[in-house]
Coordinates of C-alpha atoms and ligand atoms in Angstrom, one line a residue:
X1 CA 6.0 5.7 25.6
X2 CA 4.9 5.8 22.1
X3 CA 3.4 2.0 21.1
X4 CA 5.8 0.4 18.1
X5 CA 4.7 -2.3 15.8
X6 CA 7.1 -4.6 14.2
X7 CA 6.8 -7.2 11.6
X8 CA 5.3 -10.0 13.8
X9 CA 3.3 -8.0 15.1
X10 CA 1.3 -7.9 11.3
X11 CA 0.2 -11.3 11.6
X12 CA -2.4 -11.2 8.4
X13 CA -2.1 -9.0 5.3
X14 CA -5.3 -7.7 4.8
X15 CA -4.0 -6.8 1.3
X16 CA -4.0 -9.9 0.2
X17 CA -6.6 -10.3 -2.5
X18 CA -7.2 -6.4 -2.8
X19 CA -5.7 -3.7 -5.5
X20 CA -4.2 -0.3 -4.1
X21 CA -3.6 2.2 -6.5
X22 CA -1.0 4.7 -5.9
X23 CA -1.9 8.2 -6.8
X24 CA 1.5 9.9 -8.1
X25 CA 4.6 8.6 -8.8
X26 CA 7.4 10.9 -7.4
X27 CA 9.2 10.7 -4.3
X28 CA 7.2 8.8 -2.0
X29 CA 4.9 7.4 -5.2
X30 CA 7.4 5.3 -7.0
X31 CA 8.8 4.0 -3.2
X32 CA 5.7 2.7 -2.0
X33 CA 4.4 1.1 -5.0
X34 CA 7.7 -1.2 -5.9
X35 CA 8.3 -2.1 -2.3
X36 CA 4.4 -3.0 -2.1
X37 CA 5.1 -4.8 -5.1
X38 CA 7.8 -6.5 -3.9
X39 CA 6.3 -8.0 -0.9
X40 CA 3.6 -9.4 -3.3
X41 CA 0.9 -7.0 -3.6
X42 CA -0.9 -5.9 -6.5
X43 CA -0.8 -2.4 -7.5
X44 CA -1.8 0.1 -9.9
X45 CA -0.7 3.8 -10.6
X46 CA -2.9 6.4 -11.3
X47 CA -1.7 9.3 -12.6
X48 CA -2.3 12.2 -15.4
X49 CA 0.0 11.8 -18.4
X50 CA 3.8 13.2 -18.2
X51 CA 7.0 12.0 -17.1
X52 CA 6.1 10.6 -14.0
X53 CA 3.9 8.1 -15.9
X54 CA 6.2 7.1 -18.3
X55 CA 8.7 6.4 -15.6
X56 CA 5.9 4.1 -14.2
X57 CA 5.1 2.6 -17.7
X58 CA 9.0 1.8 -17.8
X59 CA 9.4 0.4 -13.8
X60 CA 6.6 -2.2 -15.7
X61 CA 3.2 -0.9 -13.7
X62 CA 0.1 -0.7 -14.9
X63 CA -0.8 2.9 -15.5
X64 CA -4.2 4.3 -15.2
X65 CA -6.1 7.9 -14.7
X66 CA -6.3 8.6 -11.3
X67 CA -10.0 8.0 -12.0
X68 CA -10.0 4.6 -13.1
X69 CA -7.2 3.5 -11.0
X70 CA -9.7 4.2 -8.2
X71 CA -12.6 2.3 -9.5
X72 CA -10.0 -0.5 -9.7
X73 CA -8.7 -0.2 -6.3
X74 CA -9.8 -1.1 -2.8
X75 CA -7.2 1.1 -1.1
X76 CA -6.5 3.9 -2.7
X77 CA -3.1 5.8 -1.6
X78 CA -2.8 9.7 -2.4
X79 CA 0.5 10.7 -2.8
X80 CA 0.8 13.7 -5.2
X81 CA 1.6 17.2 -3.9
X82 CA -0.4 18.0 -0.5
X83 CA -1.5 21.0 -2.4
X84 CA -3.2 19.5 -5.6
X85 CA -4.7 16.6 -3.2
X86 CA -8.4 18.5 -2.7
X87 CA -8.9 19.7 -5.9
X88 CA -7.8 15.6 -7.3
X89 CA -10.0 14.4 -5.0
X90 CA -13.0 16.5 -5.5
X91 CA -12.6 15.6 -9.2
X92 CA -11.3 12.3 -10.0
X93 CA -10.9 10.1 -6.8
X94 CA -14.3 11.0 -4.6
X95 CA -16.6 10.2 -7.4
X96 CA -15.1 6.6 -7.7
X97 CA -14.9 5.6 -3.9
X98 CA -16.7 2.6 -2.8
X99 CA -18.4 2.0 0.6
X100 CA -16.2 -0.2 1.9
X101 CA -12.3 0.8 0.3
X102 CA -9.6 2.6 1.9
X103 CA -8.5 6.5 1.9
X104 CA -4.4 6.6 2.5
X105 CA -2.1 9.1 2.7
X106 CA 1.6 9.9 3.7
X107 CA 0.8 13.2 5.5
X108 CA -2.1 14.2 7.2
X109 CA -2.2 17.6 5.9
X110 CA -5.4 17.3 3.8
X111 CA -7.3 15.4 6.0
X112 CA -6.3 17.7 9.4
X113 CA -7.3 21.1 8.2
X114 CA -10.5 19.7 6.3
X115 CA -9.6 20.0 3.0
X116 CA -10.8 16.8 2.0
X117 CA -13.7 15.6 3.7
X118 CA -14.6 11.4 2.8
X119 CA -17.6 9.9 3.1
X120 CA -18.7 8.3 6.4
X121 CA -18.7 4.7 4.8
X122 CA -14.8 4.6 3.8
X123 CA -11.3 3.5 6.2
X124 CA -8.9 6.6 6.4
X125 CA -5.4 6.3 7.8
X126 CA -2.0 7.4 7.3
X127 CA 0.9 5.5 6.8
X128 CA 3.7 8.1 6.9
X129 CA 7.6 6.9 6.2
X130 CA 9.8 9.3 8.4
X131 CA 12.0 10.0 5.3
X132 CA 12.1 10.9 1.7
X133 CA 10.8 8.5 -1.0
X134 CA 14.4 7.7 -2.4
X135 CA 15.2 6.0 1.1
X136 CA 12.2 4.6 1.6
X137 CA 13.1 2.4 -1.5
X138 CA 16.8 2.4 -1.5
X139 CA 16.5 1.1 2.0
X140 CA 14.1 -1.4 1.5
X141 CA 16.4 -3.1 -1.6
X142 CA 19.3 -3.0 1.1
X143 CA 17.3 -5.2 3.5
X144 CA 16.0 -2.8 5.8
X145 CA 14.0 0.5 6.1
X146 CA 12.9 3.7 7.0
X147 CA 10.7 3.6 9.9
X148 CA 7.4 4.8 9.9
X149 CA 3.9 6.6 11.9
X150 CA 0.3 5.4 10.9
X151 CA -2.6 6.1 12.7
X152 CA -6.5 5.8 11.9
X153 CA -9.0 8.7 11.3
X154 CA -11.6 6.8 10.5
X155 CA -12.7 3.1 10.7
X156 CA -16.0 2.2 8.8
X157 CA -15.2 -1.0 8.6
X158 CA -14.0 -2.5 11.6
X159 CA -10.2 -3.0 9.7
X160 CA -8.7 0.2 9.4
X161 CA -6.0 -0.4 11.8
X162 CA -5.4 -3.6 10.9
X163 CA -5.3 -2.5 7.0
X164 CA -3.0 0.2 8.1
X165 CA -0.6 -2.3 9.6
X166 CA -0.8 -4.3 6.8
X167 CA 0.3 -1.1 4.7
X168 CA 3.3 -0.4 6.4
X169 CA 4.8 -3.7 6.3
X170 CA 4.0 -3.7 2.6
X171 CA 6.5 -0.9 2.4
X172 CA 9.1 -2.6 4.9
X173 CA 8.8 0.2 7.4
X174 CA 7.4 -2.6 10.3
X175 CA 11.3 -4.0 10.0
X176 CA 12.2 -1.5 11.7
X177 CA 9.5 0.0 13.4
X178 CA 6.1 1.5 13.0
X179 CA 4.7 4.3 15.7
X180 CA 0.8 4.9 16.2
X181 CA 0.2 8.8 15.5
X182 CA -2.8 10.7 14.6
X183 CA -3.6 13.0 11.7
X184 CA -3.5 15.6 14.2
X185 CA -0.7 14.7 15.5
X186 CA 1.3 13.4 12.7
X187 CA 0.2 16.9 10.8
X188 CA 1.2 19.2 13.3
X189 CA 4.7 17.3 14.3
X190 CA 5.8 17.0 10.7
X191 CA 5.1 20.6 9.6
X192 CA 7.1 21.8 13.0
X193 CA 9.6 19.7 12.2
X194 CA 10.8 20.5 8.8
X195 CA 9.9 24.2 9.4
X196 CA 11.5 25.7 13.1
X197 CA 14.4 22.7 12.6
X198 CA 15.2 20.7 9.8
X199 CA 14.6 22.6 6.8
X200 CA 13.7 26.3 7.9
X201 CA 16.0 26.6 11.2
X202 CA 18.7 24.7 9.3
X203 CA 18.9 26.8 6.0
X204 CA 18.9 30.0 7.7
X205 CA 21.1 29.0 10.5
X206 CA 23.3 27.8 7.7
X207 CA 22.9 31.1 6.2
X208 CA 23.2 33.3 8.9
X209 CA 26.3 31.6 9.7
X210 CA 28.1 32.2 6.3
X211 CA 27.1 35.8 6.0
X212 CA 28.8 36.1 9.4
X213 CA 32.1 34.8 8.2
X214 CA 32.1 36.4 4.7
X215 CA 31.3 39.5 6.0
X216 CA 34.1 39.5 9.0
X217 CA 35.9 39.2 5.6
X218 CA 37.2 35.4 6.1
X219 CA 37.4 33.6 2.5
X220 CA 33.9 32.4 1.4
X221 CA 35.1 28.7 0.6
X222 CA 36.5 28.5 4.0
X223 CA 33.6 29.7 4.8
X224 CA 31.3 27.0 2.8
X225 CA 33.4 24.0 4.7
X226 CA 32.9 25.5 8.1
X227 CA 29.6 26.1 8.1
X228 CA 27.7 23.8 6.0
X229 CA 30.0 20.9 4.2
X230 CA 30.9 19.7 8.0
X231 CA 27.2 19.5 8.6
X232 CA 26.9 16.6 7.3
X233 CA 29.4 14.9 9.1
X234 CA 28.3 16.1 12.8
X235 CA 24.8 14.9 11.7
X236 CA 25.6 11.5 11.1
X237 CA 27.4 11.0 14.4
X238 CA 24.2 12.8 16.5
X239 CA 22.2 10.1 14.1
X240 CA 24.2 6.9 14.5
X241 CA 24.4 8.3 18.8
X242 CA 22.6 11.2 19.9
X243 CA 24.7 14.6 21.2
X244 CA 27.0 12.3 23.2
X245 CA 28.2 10.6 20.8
X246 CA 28.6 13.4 18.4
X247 CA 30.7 15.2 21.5
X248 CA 32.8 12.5 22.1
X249 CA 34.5 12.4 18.6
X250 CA 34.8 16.4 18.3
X251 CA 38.2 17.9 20.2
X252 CA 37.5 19.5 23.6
X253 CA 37.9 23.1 22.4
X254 CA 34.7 22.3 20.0
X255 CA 32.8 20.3 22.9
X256 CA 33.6 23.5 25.4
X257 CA 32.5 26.0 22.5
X258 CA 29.5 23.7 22.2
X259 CA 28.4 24.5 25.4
X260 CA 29.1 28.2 26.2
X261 CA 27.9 29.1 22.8
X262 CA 24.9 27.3 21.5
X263 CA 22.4 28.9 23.8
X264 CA 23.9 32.9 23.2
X265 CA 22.5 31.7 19.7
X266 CA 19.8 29.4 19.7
X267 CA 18.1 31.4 23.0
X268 CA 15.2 31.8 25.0
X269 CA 14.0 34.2 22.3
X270 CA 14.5 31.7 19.4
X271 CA 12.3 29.2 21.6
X272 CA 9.8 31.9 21.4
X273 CA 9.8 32.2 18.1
X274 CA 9.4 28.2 17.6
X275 CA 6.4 28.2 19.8
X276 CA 5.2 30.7 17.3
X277 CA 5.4 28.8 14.8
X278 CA 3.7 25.5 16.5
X279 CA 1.0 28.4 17.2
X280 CA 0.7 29.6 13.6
X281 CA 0.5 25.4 12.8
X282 CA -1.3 24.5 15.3
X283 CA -4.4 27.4 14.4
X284 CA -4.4 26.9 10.7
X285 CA -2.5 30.0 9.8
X286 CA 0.3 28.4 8.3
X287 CA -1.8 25.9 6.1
X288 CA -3.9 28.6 5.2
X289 CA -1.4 30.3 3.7
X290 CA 0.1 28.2 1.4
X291 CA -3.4 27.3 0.2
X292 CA -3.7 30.5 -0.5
X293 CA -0.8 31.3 -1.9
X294 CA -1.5 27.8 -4.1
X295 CA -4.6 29.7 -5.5
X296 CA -2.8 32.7 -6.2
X297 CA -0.3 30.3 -8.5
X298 CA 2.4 29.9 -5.9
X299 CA 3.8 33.9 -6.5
X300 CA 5.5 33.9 -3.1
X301 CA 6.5 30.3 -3.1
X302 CA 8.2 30.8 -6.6
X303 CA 9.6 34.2 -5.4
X304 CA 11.3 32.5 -2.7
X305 CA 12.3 30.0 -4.1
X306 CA 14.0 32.1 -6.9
X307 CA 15.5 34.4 -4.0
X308 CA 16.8 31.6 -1.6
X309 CA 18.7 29.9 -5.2
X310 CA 20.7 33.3 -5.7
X311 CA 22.1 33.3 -2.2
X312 CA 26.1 33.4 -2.6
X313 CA 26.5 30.6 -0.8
X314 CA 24.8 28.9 -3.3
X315 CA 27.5 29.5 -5.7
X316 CA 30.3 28.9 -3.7
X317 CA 29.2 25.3 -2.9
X318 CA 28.1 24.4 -6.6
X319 CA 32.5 25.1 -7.1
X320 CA 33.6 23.2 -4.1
X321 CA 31.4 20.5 -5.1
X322 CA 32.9 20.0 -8.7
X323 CA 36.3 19.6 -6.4
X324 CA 35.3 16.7 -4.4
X325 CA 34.1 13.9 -6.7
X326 CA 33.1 11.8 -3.8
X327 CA 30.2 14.2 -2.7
X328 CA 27.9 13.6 -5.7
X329 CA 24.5 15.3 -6.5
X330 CA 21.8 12.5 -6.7
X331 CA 19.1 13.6 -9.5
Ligands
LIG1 P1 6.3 14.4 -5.4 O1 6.2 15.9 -5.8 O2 7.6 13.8 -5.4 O3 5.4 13.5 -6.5 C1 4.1 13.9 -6.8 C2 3.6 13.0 -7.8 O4 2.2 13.3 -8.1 C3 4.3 13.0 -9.2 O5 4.4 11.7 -9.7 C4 3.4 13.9 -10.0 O6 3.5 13.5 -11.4 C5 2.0 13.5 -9.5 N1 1.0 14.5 -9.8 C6 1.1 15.8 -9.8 N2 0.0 16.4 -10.1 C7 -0.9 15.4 -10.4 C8 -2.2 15.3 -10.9 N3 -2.9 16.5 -11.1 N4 -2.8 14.1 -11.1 C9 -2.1 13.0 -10.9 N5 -0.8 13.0 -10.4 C10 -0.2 14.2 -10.2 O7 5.5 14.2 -4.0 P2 6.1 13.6 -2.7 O8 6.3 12.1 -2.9 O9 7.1 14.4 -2.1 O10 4.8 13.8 -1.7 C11 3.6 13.0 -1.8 C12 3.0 12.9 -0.4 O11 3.9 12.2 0.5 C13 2.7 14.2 0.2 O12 1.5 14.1 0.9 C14 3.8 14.5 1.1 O13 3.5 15.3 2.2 C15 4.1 13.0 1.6 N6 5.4 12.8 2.1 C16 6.5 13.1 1.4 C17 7.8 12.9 1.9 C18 9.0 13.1 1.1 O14 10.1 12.9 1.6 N7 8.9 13.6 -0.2 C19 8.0 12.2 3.2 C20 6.8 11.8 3.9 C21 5.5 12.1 3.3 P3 4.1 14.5 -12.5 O15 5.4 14.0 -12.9 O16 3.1 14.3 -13.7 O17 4.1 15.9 -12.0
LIG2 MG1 6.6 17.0 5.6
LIG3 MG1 36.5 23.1 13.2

């Protein structure tokens, strides 16, 4: 049973008295900052010049280089792109460390598959909110939170863990719970994740399950509604109360269809396919890859991306959208 920390259980903030600078201020960036803010703690951005600074500038932080926000920190919280984080490092941040500060980030990415290697005298953890930054902060104004993994890599000074703690109730994830991970672990889990399941096995189950309709030559909006607008709405009930729950509010004929078809699609061979995948994340292959692709300026990542945004489907839902004011696009 995984170990969960809650706010009493962070009985000293070991914050108090020290600056963190956030590096970046996007998704997770802006999140952690204000709620850190919030619960009293003094931070700094550090970020190049752009629109992500001047949204900083205008959310009333102080705004620095990544370079001299370190200098002026004692933690020191990385959260730009996983892919930009070595080179940033190398360059700006590693030059500026003190013996003694803290190295943080929200995915252990870098860290796991030895991209950035810190010195032996620094703390490194991970404080890493199980959702995207908009949550972490909408959920945090509404009194609650997302809840959150950290885990320790390395402890020069005796307070890492306890640091880390302190982190995460900064944020507001120990109201609701905080889970001890490793970078190993954390890494590994999270890229599985959002790749065989939430974002890869989703979209192309999504996908696969349109073309099959359209094709059959049932209307594509009818198509659109079955196969990806109700999504949301099953999701919420296998959230708010696992499979059981989401079964007892469908009719019977969708519970029985539920069961005799799910595994003639989802089979033994797609759960081959998955292990795969932990394989190919679990040896490097996968990071490797988009390092590489990084270095080549993101071709295939761009190509893809440009590929997946013509799908048909695409174009269908931007219609049926425009038709239901209540489902609104959040920018
Ligand atoms: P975003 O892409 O939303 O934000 C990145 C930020 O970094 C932006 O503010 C960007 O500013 C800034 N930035 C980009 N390049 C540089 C640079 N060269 N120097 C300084 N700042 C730069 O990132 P996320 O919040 O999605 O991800 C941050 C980390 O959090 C990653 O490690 C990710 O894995 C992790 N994470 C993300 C989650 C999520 O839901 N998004 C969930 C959990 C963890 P600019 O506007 O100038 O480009
Ligand atoms: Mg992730
Ligand atoms: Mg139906």
């Amino acid at each position: 049973m995984a170990k969960v920390y809650y706010d009493d259980s962070v009985e000293k903030n070991e914050l108090e008295g020290k600056t963190i600078a956030i590096v970046g201020y996007g998704s997770q960036g802006h999140a952690h900052a204000q709620n850190l803010r919030d619960n009293g703690n003094q931070v700094v951005i550090g970020i190049r010049e752009g629109k992500s600074a001047a949204a900083a500038r205008k959310d009333g932080f102080d705004v620095l280089s990544v370079a001299d926000a370190t200098k002026a920190a004692d933690v020191v919280m990385i959260l730009a792109p996983d892919e930009i984080q070595g080179a940033l490092y190398e360059n700006e941040i590693a030059p500026n460390l003190e013996a003694g500060n803290s190295l943080a980030f929200a995915h252990g990415f870098n860290i796991h598959f030895d991209v950035i290697n810190p010195p032996k005298d620094v703390d490194v953890f991970l404080v890493a909110p199980k959702g995207p930054g908009h949550l972490v902060r909408r959920t945090f104004v509404e009194g609650f939170a997302v809840p959150a993994l950290y885990g320790v890599y390395q402890d020069a000074t005796g307070h890492a863990e306890a640091t880390a703690l302190s982190y995460a109730k900064g944020i507001g994830a120990t109201r609701v719970g905080v889970l001890q991970t490793t970078f190993k672990e954390e890494t590994e889990t999270d890229l599985f994740g959002e790749q065989a399941v939430l974002c890869g096995g989703l979209t192309s189950m999504i996908q696969a399950g349109f073309e099959t309709l359209v094709e059959a030559g049932y209307q594509k909006e009818l198509a659109y509604f079955e196969v990806c607008h109700e999504m949301k709405l099953i999701v919420d009930l296998i959230y708010e109360g696992g499979m059981e729950n989401m079964r007892h509010s469908i009719s019977n004929t969708a519970e029985f269809g539920d069961y005799v078809s799910g595994p003639r699609v989802i089979t033994a061979e797609t759960k081959k396919h998955m292990k795969e995948v932990l394989t190919d994340i679990q040896n490097g292959k996968f990071a490797q890859s988009f390092i590489d692709d990084n270095k080549a300026g993101f071709k295939n990542f761009y190509k893809m991306r440009e590929e997946e945004a013509g799908h048909p489907m695409e174009k269908v839902g931007a219609d049926l959208r425009k038709m239901m004011p209540f489902v609104q696009q959040k920018k």
